Amino acid sequence: MELYLTALKGVVEQSGFVALTTGNMVMLLVAFILLYLAIAKGFEPLLLMPIAFGCMLVNLPLSGIIDPGGFLYFVKFGIDHEIYPIIIFMGIGAMTDFGPLLANPITFLLGAAAQIGVFFAVIGAMFMGFTIQQAAGIGIIGGADGPTAIYLCAKLAKDILPAVAVAAYSYMSLVPLIQPPVIKLLTTKKDRAIKMEQLRPVSRTERILFPIITTIACGLVLPASVPLIGMLMFGNLLRESGCTERLSQAAQNEVLNATTIFLGISVGGTMNAESFLTIATIKIIVLGLIAFVFSTTGGVCFGQIMKVMSGGKINPIIGAAGVSAVPMAARVCQKVVQKEFPGSFILMHAMGPNVAGVVGTAVAAGAMLTLLTK
């Protein structure tokens, strides 16, 4: 009996319950909330579920999963060395149709205008006491682009990577909740009723030349943008060339899906209580929301300018799609319009600034790296 009690005592002393802290319990609650949003609400489940489960794993004490030699210790290599974000950009490129942007190139300006929230948040973060490198990582949340946010933070400010990654992916998933009120506040019913002309057909030659020319132009102007822009455009070239269907499908499916799993679990694995439960994290989440709202505002306001300049032919709502959340932001624009005017279709027009936003956010990240890398 004594031997049994001794063994039982040993099991209890080595269990996670002994080392479980209040911080661990708070983070487990955060993981449950993220799982709820992913499973029950359908908010970016492909991203939030791996992040939530990684958060849960790393906050179970004494598992050793994140310690040197542990599973997450090695999986995090892809984040620490910016591998996962770049591979994901290749997959995004293979999935992206730049046709709407090429058919109406002026909408590229809407994608640029929607980056205003990025630079607004950078200034706000500096006023809150963050370094310029940290502020750059926080600001990129306004582009609603998780991979770019992770890439930039891994380069400039690894200490705030967990909070920035969670904020970026959370706001990406909350696009359908955040954007509609901003859109309706900045547009009238008459604005939302504007019907746009059908886009012109885009030739195969244009589609093939676009990724090549964009890579060279961005690479020469902003060399630091080459990893993101280059792989984005490589993925798109696989799609548009017409002779690499197998590679394109692999980039869109097997490669992208596997990388998304490891990226999500790695991000969640950085959310241990000690590093995540800080005042700085709260500031980052608030600044991320402000950045995202201002990015949407910048896109819609510039859409209003383009509406006037075009003589009322451009629906200003499509400016809200200038953030990098593809294709969710474009779909939100369509839903806002269709709710009031069932016969109106602006989805393809909104896809122009939406894909421009992907390029714009990557270019903004490249500019920050160029200016801030020592």
mmCIF file of C-alpha atoms in Angstrom, residues 69-355:
data_model
loop_
_atom_site.group_PDB
_atom_site.id
_atom_site.type_symbol
_atom_site.label_atom_id
_atom_site.label_comp_id
_atom_site.label_asym_id
_atom_site.label_seq_id
_atom_site.Cartn_x
_atom_site.Cartn_y
_atom_site.Cartn_z
ATOM 1 C CA GLY A 69 14.669 19.157 -28.922
ATOM 2 C CA GLY A 70 10.867 19.350 -28.670
ATOM 3 C CA PHE A 71 8.523 19.148 -31.654
ATOM 4 C CA LEU A 72 7.536 22.832 -31.757
ATOM 5 C CA TYR A 73 11.134 23.862 -31.206
ATOM 6 C CA PHE A 74 11.980 22.423 -34.620
ATOM 7 C CA VAL A 75 8.706 23.396 -36.331
ATOM 8 C CA LYS A 76 9.303 27.033 -35.313
ATOM 9 C CA PHE A 77 12.404 27.010 -37.515
ATOM 10 C CA GLY A 78 10.147 27.928 -40.441
ATOM 11 C CA ILE A 79 8.993 31.099 -38.687
ATOM 12 C CA ASP A 80 12.330 32.067 -37.178
ATOM 13 C CA HIS A 81 13.905 31.945 -40.640
ATOM 14 C CA GLU A 82 10.917 33.419 -42.572
ATOM 15 C CA ILE A 83 10.370 30.234 -44.592
ATOM 16 C CA TYR A 84 6.654 29.650 -44.024
ATOM 17 C CA PRO A 85 5.421 33.154 -44.989
ATOM 18 C CA ILE A 86 7.343 33.073 -48.258
ATOM 19 C CA ILE A 87 6.015 29.627 -49.215
ATOM 20 C CA ILE A 88 2.489 30.785 -48.382
ATOM 21 C CA PHE A 89 2.964 33.776 -50.676
ATOM 22 C CA MET A 90 3.822 31.372 -53.480
ATOM 23 C CA GLY A 91 0.567 29.503 -52.818
ATOM 24 C CA ILE A 92 -1.415 32.746 -52.715
ATOM 25 C CA GLY A 93 0.105 33.760 -56.035
ATOM 26 C CA ALA A 94 -0.914 30.437 -57.582
ATOM 27 C CA MET A 95 -4.481 30.984 -56.346
ATOM 28 C CA THR A 96 -4.752 34.640 -57.387
ATOM 29 C CA ASP A 97 -6.296 35.921 -60.583
ATOM 30 C CA PHE A 98 -4.766 39.320 -61.367
ATOM 31 C CA GLY A 99 -7.107 39.681 -64.350
ATOM 32 C CA PRO A 100 -9.469 42.205 -62.668
ATOM 33 C CA LEU A 101 -6.484 44.386 -61.773
ATOM 34 C CA LEU A 102 -5.039 44.206 -65.279
ATOM 35 C CA ALA A 103 -8.446 44.933 -66.792
ATOM 36 C CA ASN A 104 -8.759 48.103 -64.713
ATOM 37 C CA PRO A 105 -5.216 49.133 -63.634
ATOM 38 C CA ILE A 106 -6.396 52.335 -61.976
ATOM 39 C CA THR A 107 -7.762 50.224 -59.111
ATOM 40 C CA PHE A 108 -4.134 49.608 -58.146
ATOM 41 C CA LEU A 109 -4.320 53.055 -56.529
ATOM 42 C CA LEU A 110 -7.074 51.791 -54.228
ATOM 43 C CA GLY A 111 -4.796 49.016 -53.025
ATOM 44 C CA ALA A 112 -2.131 51.633 -52.307
ATOM 45 C CA ALA A 113 -4.583 53.949 -50.537
ATOM 46 C CA ALA A 114 -5.685 51.128 -48.262
ATOM 47 C CA GLN A 115 -2.163 50.959 -46.816
ATOM 48 C CA ILE A 116 -2.694 54.248 -44.973
ATOM 49 C CA GLY A 117 -3.624 52.356 -41.829
ATOM 50 C CA VAL A 118 -0.194 50.716 -41.843
ATOM 51 C CA PHE A 119 1.652 54.003 -41.548
ATOM 52 C CA PHE A 120 -0.929 55.495 -39.166
ATOM 53 C CA ALA A 121 -0.384 52.579 -36.775
ATOM 54 C CA VAL A 122 3.397 52.940 -37.061
ATOM 55 C CA ILE A 123 3.139 56.517 -35.783
ATOM 56 C CA GLY A 124 0.695 55.485 -33.046
ATOM 57 C CA ALA A 125 2.945 52.640 -31.908
ATOM 58 C CA MET A 126 5.925 54.967 -31.616
ATOM 59 C CA PHE A 127 3.882 57.346 -29.463
ATOM 60 C CA MET A 128 3.028 54.371 -27.227
ATOM 61 C CA GLY A 129 6.694 53.689 -26.605
ATOM 62 C CA PHE A 130 7.503 50.951 -29.124
ATOM 63 C CA THR A 131 10.735 51.110 -31.083
ATOM 64 C CA ILE A 132 10.575 51.999 -34.769
ATOM 65 C CA GLN A 133 11.263 48.358 -35.680
ATOM 66 C CA GLN A 134 8.452 47.133 -33.410
ATOM 67 C CA ALA A 135 6.150 49.875 -34.725
ATOM 68 C CA ALA A 136 6.750 48.701 -38.290
ATOM 69 C CA GLY A 137 5.764 45.152 -37.352
ATOM 70 C CA ILE A 138 2.620 46.402 -35.611
ATOM 71 C CA GLY A 139 1.655 48.718 -38.451
ATOM 72 C CA ILE A 140 1.647 45.983 -41.078
ATOM 73 C CA ILE A 141 -1.377 44.479 -39.284
ATOM 74 C CA GLY A 142 -3.370 47.209 -41.047
ATOM 75 C CA GLY A 143 -2.783 45.449 -44.334
ATOM 76 C CA ALA A 144 -4.724 42.414 -43.040
ATOM 77 C CA ASP A 145 -1.933 40.148 -44.231
ATOM 78 C CA GLY A 146 -0.806 37.546 -41.708
ATOM 79 C CA PRO A 147 2.163 36.092 -43.638
ATOM 80 C CA THR A 148 3.610 39.544 -44.322
ATOM 81 C CA ALA A 149 3.186 40.540 -40.679
ATOM 82 C CA ILE A 150 5.024 37.399 -39.556
ATOM 83 C CA TYR A 151 7.762 37.896 -42.147
ATOM 84 C CA LEU A 152 8.358 41.507 -41.157
ATOM 85 C CA CYS A 153 8.336 40.813 -37.409
ATOM 86 C CA ALA A 154 10.693 37.869 -37.829
ATOM 87 C CA LYS A 155 13.099 40.276 -39.516
ATOM 88 C CA LEU A 156 12.690 43.332 -37.296
ATOM 89 C CA ALA A 157 11.056 42.494 -33.957
ATOM 90 C CA LYS A 158 10.853 38.817 -32.969
ATOM 91 C CA ASP A 159 9.895 39.739 -29.412
ATOM 92 C CA ILE A 160 6.420 40.924 -30.484
ATOM 93 C CA LEU A 161 5.864 38.254 -33.135
ATOM 94 C CA PRO A 162 3.243 36.230 -31.167
ATOM 95 C CA ALA A 163 0.983 39.213 -30.481
ATOM 96 C CA VAL A 164 1.332 40.627 -34.005
ATOM 97 C CA ALA A 165 0.638 37.260 -35.646
ATOM 98 C CA VAL A 166 -2.471 36.627 -33.549
ATOM 99 C CA ALA A 167 -3.754 40.173 -34.105
ATOM 100 C CA ALA A 168 -3.139 40.000 -37.866
ATOM 101 C CA TYR A 169 -4.888 36.665 -38.341
ATOM 102 C CA SER A 170 -7.702 37.590 -35.967
ATOM 103 C CA TYR A 171 -8.501 40.770 -37.868
ATOM 104 C CA MET A 172 -8.251 38.890 -41.163
ATOM 105 C CA SER A 173 -10.933 36.536 -39.873
ATOM 106 C CA LEU A 174 -13.070 39.412 -38.575
ATOM 107 C CA VAL A 175 -13.178 41.303 -41.888
ATOM 108 C CA PRO A 176 -16.927 40.518 -42.323
ATOM 109 C CA LEU A 177 -17.628 42.140 -38.942
ATOM 110 C CA ILE A 178 -15.266 45.121 -39.021
ATOM 111 C CA GLN A 179 -15.585 46.419 -42.581
ATOM 112 C CA PRO A 180 -19.374 46.773 -43.203
ATOM 113 C CA PRO A 181 -19.946 49.474 -40.525
ATOM 114 C CA VAL A 182 -16.975 51.481 -41.837
ATOM 115 C CA ILE A 183 -18.187 51.149 -45.443
ATOM 116 C CA LYS A 184 -21.718 52.278 -44.586
ATOM 117 C CA LEU A 185 -20.431 55.197 -42.527
ATOM 118 C CA LEU A 186 -18.349 56.531 -45.436
ATOM 119 C CA THR A 187 -20.791 55.923 -48.320
ATOM 120 C CA THR A 188 -24.348 56.902 -49.113
ATOM 121 C CA LYS A 189 -27.067 54.641 -50.457
ATOM 122 C CA LYS A 190 -26.619 56.385 -53.806
ATOM 123 C CA ASP A 191 -22.918 55.512 -53.744
ATOM 124 C CA ARG A 192 -23.640 51.876 -53.003
ATOM 125 C CA ALA A 193 -26.136 51.744 -55.875
ATOM 126 C CA ILE A 194 -23.527 52.596 -58.534
ATOM 127 C CA LYS A 195 -23.258 49.846 -61.142
ATOM 128 C CA MET A 196 -19.891 49.487 -62.819
ATOM 129 C CA GLU A 197 -19.252 48.531 -66.432
ATOM 130 C CA GLN A 198 -18.172 45.008 -67.296
ATOM 131 C CA LEU A 199 -14.411 44.494 -67.222
ATOM 132 C CA ARG A 200 -12.548 44.006 -70.493
ATOM 133 C CA PRO A 201 -11.048 40.587 -71.322
ATOM 134 C CA VAL A 202 -7.377 40.208 -70.367
ATOM 135 C CA SER A 203 -5.096 38.436 -72.816
ATOM 136 C CA ARG A 204 -2.875 35.486 -71.894
ATOM 137 C CA THR A 205 0.185 37.538 -72.854
ATOM 138 C CA GLU A 206 -0.740 40.221 -70.329
ATOM 139 C CA ARG A 207 -1.260 37.618 -67.629
ATOM 140 C CA ILE A 208 2.152 36.047 -68.275
ATOM 141 C CA LEU A 209 4.076 39.307 -68.532
ATOM 142 C CA PHE A 210 2.550 40.825 -65.382
ATOM 143 C CA PRO A 211 4.311 38.615 -62.781
ATOM 144 C CA ILE A 212 7.625 38.840 -64.650
ATOM 145 C CA ILE A 213 7.581 42.625 -65.022
ATOM 146 C CA THR A 214 6.282 43.178 -61.472
ATOM 147 C CA THR A 215 9.052 41.051 -59.961
ATOM 148 C CA ILE A 216 11.779 42.877 -61.877
ATOM 149 C CA ALA A 217 10.335 46.350 -61.187
ATOM 150 C CA CYS A 218 9.801 45.769 -57.459
ATOM 151 C CA GLY A 219 13.122 43.977 -57.139
ATOM 152 C CA LEU A 220 15.063 46.852 -58.658
ATOM 153 C CA VAL A 221 13.231 49.576 -56.725
ATOM 154 C CA LEU A 222 12.941 47.711 -53.394
ATOM 155 C CA PRO A 223 15.325 44.748 -53.259
ATOM 156 C CA ALA A 224 14.043 43.840 -49.778
ATOM 157 C CA SER A 225 10.625 43.055 -51.278
ATOM 158 C CA VAL A 226 12.002 40.319 -53.556
ATOM 159 C CA PRO A 227 11.347 37.316 -51.258
ATOM 160 C CA LEU A 228 7.636 38.157 -50.854
ATOM 161 C CA ILE A 229 6.862 39.730 -54.228
ATOM 162 C CA GLY A 230 9.091 37.287 -56.081
ATOM 163 C CA MET A 231 7.451 34.160 -54.684
ATOM 164 C CA LEU A 232 3.970 35.682 -55.026
ATOM 165 C CA MET A 233 4.613 36.335 -58.692
ATOM 166 C CA PHE A 234 6.331 32.969 -59.205
ATOM 167 C CA GLY A 235 3.204 31.251 -57.929
ATOM 168 C CA ASN A 236 1.087 33.375 -60.243
ATOM 169 C CA LEU A 237 3.313 32.562 -63.212
ATOM 170 C CA LEU A 238 2.828 28.858 -62.479
ATOM 171 C CA ARG A 239 -0.906 29.506 -62.723
ATOM 172 C CA GLU A 240 -0.912 31.650 -65.836
ATOM 173 C CA SER A 241 1.809 30.028 -67.945
ATOM 174 C CA GLY A 242 -0.467 27.151 -68.952
ATOM 175 C CA CYS A 243 2.382 24.632 -68.975
ATOM 176 C CA THR A 244 2.885 23.964 -65.252
ATOM 177 C CA GLU A 245 -0.574 22.870 -64.148
ATOM 178 C CA ARG A 246 0.754 20.199 -61.775
ATOM 179 C CA LEU A 247 3.085 22.643 -60.045
ATOM 180 C CA SER A 248 0.343 25.246 -59.820
ATOM 181 C CA GLN A 249 -2.068 22.762 -58.245
ATOM 182 C CA ALA A 250 0.606 21.602 -55.805
ATOM 183 C CA ALA A 251 1.374 25.200 -54.797
ATOM 184 C CA GLN A 252 -2.345 25.916 -54.300
ATOM 185 C CA ASN A 253 -3.152 22.718 -52.429
ATOM 186 C CA GLU A 254 -0.613 20.288 -50.934
ATOM 187 C CA VAL A 255 2.258 22.737 -50.394
ATOM 188 C CA LEU A 256 0.056 25.614 -49.203
ATOM 189 C CA ASN A 257 -2.052 23.430 -46.917
ATOM 190 C CA ALA A 258 0.911 21.739 -45.253
ATOM 191 C CA THR A 259 2.693 25.059 -44.750
ATOM 192 C CA THR A 260 -0.457 26.649 -43.310
ATOM 193 C CA ILE A 261 -0.694 23.876 -40.719
ATOM 194 C CA PHE A 262 2.921 24.274 -39.593
ATOM 195 C CA LEU A 263 2.740 28.076 -39.675
ATOM 196 C CA GLY A 264 -0.425 28.116 -37.566
ATOM 197 C CA ILE A 265 0.876 25.666 -34.970
ATOM 198 C CA SER A 266 4.178 27.556 -34.826
ATOM 199 C CA VAL A 267 2.419 30.874 -34.255
ATOM 200 C CA GLY A 268 0.274 29.296 -31.557
ATOM 201 C CA GLY A 269 3.423 27.790 -30.076
ATOM 202 C CA THR A 270 4.784 31.275 -29.439
ATOM 203 C CA MET A 271 1.745 32.165 -27.311
ATOM 204 C CA ASN A 272 3.054 30.959 -23.968
ATOM 205 C CA ALA A 273 1.688 32.849 -20.980
ATOM 206 C CA GLU A 274 4.998 34.444 -19.992
ATOM 207 C CA SER A 275 5.538 36.228 -23.318
ATOM 208 C CA PHE A 276 1.935 36.829 -24.370
ATOM 209 C CA LEU A 277 0.168 38.132 -21.254
ATOM 210 C CA THR A 278 1.694 41.601 -21.193
ATOM 211 C CA ILE A 279 0.525 45.207 -21.479
ATOM 212 C CA ALA A 280 2.411 45.393 -24.773
ATOM 213 C CA THR A 281 0.175 42.654 -26.209
ATOM 214 C CA ILE A 282 -2.966 44.643 -25.350
ATOM 215 C CA LYS A 283 -1.473 47.737 -26.996
ATOM 216 C CA ILE A 284 -0.612 45.737 -30.120
ATOM 217 C CA ILE A 285 -4.112 44.295 -30.441
ATOM 218 C CA VAL A 286 -5.679 47.764 -30.044
ATOM 219 C CA LEU A 287 -3.259 49.331 -32.527
ATOM 220 C CA GLY A 288 -3.934 46.497 -34.976
ATOM 221 C CA LEU A 289 -7.656 47.220 -34.893
ATOM 222 C CA ILE A 290 -7.042 50.941 -35.396
ATOM 223 C CA ALA A 291 -4.701 50.187 -38.301
ATOM 224 C CA PHE A 292 -7.234 47.929 -39.974
ATOM 225 C CA VAL A 293 -10.073 50.437 -39.584
ATOM 226 C CA PHE A 294 -7.933 53.233 -41.019
ATOM 227 C CA SER A 295 -6.837 51.054 -43.935
ATOM 228 C CA THR A 296 -10.474 50.396 -44.806
ATOM 229 C CA THR A 297 -11.209 54.104 -44.371
ATOM 230 C CA GLY A 298 -8.321 55.106 -46.639
ATOM 231 C CA GLY A 299 -9.495 52.751 -49.378
ATOM 232 C CA VAL A 300 -13.111 53.920 -49.288
ATOM 233 C CA CYS A 301 -12.168 57.621 -49.121
ATOM 234 C CA PHE A 302 -9.901 57.267 -52.131
ATOM 235 C CA GLY A 303 -12.733 55.357 -53.790
ATOM 236 C CA GLN A 304 -14.864 58.459 -53.293
ATOM 237 C CA ILE A 305 -12.215 60.553 -55.020
ATOM 238 C CA MET A 306 -12.098 58.108 -57.929
ATOM 239 C CA LYS A 307 -15.893 58.148 -58.126
ATOM 240 C CA VAL A 308 -15.817 61.920 -58.643
ATOM 241 C CA MET A 309 -12.921 61.773 -61.113
ATOM 242 C CA SER A 310 -14.654 59.064 -63.155
ATOM 243 C CA GLY A 311 -17.905 60.959 -63.322
ATOM 244 C CA GLY A 312 -19.716 58.543 -61.010
ATOM 245 C CA LYS A 313 -18.650 55.352 -62.820
ATOM 246 C CA ILE A 314 -16.690 53.843 -59.917
ATOM 247 C CA ASN A 315 -18.456 52.498 -56.851
ATOM 248 C CA PRO A 316 -16.387 53.782 -53.882
ATOM 249 C CA ILE A 317 -17.126 50.647 -51.866
ATOM 250 C CA ILE A 318 -14.517 48.688 -53.822
ATOM 251 C CA GLY A 319 -11.850 50.784 -52.082
ATOM 252 C CA ALA A 320 -12.518 48.788 -48.902
ATOM 253 C CA ALA A 321 -11.216 45.710 -50.726
ATOM 254 C CA GLY A 322 -7.785 47.327 -50.963
ATOM 255 C CA VAL A 323 -6.655 45.493 -47.843
ATOM 256 C CA SER A 324 -4.805 42.243 -48.365
ATOM 257 C CA ALA A 325 -7.446 39.791 -47.114
ATOM 258 C CA VAL A 326 -8.081 37.948 -50.412
ATOM 259 C CA PRO A 327 -10.811 37.258 -51.423
ATOM 260 C CA MET A 328 -12.710 37.946 -48.197
ATOM 261 C CA ALA A 329 -12.584 41.759 -48.431
ATOM 262 C CA ALA A 330 -13.920 41.673 -52.005
ATOM 263 C CA ARG A 331 -16.735 39.355 -50.920
ATOM 264 C CA VAL A 332 -17.634 41.705 -48.080
ATOM 265 C CA CYS A 333 -17.985 44.573 -50.581
ATOM 266 C CA GLN A 334 -20.251 42.398 -52.719
ATOM 267 C CA LYS A 335 -22.413 41.415 -49.744
ATOM 268 C CA VAL A 336 -22.811 45.013 -48.560
ATOM 269 C CA VAL A 337 -24.021 46.074 -52.013
ATOM 270 C CA GLN A 338 -26.143 43.026 -52.715
ATOM 271 C CA LYS A 339 -27.948 43.313 -49.387
ATOM 272 C CA GLU A 340 -29.460 46.606 -50.541
ATOM 273 C CA PHE A 341 -29.417 46.028 -54.297
ATOM 274 C CA PRO A 342 -29.802 42.297 -55.080
ATOM 275 C CA GLY A 343 -29.183 42.788 -58.797
ATOM 276 C CA SER A 344 -25.867 44.583 -58.365
ATOM 277 C CA PHE A 345 -22.565 42.731 -58.813
ATOM 278 C CA ILE A 346 -19.233 44.404 -58.015
ATOM 279 C CA LEU A 347 -17.250 41.348 -56.888
ATOM 280 C CA MET A 348 -14.898 41.233 -59.871
ATOM 281 C CA HIS A 349 -14.368 44.997 -59.701
ATOM 282 C CA ALA A 350 -13.526 44.674 -55.997
ATOM 283 C CA MET A 351 -11.032 41.893 -56.751
ATOM 284 C CA GLY A 352 -8.845 44.450 -58.575
ATOM 285 C CA PRO A 353 -7.992 46.509 -55.473
ATOM 286 C CA ASN A 354 -8.072 43.344 -53.364
ATOM 287 C CA VAL A 355 -5.199 41.678 -55.220
#
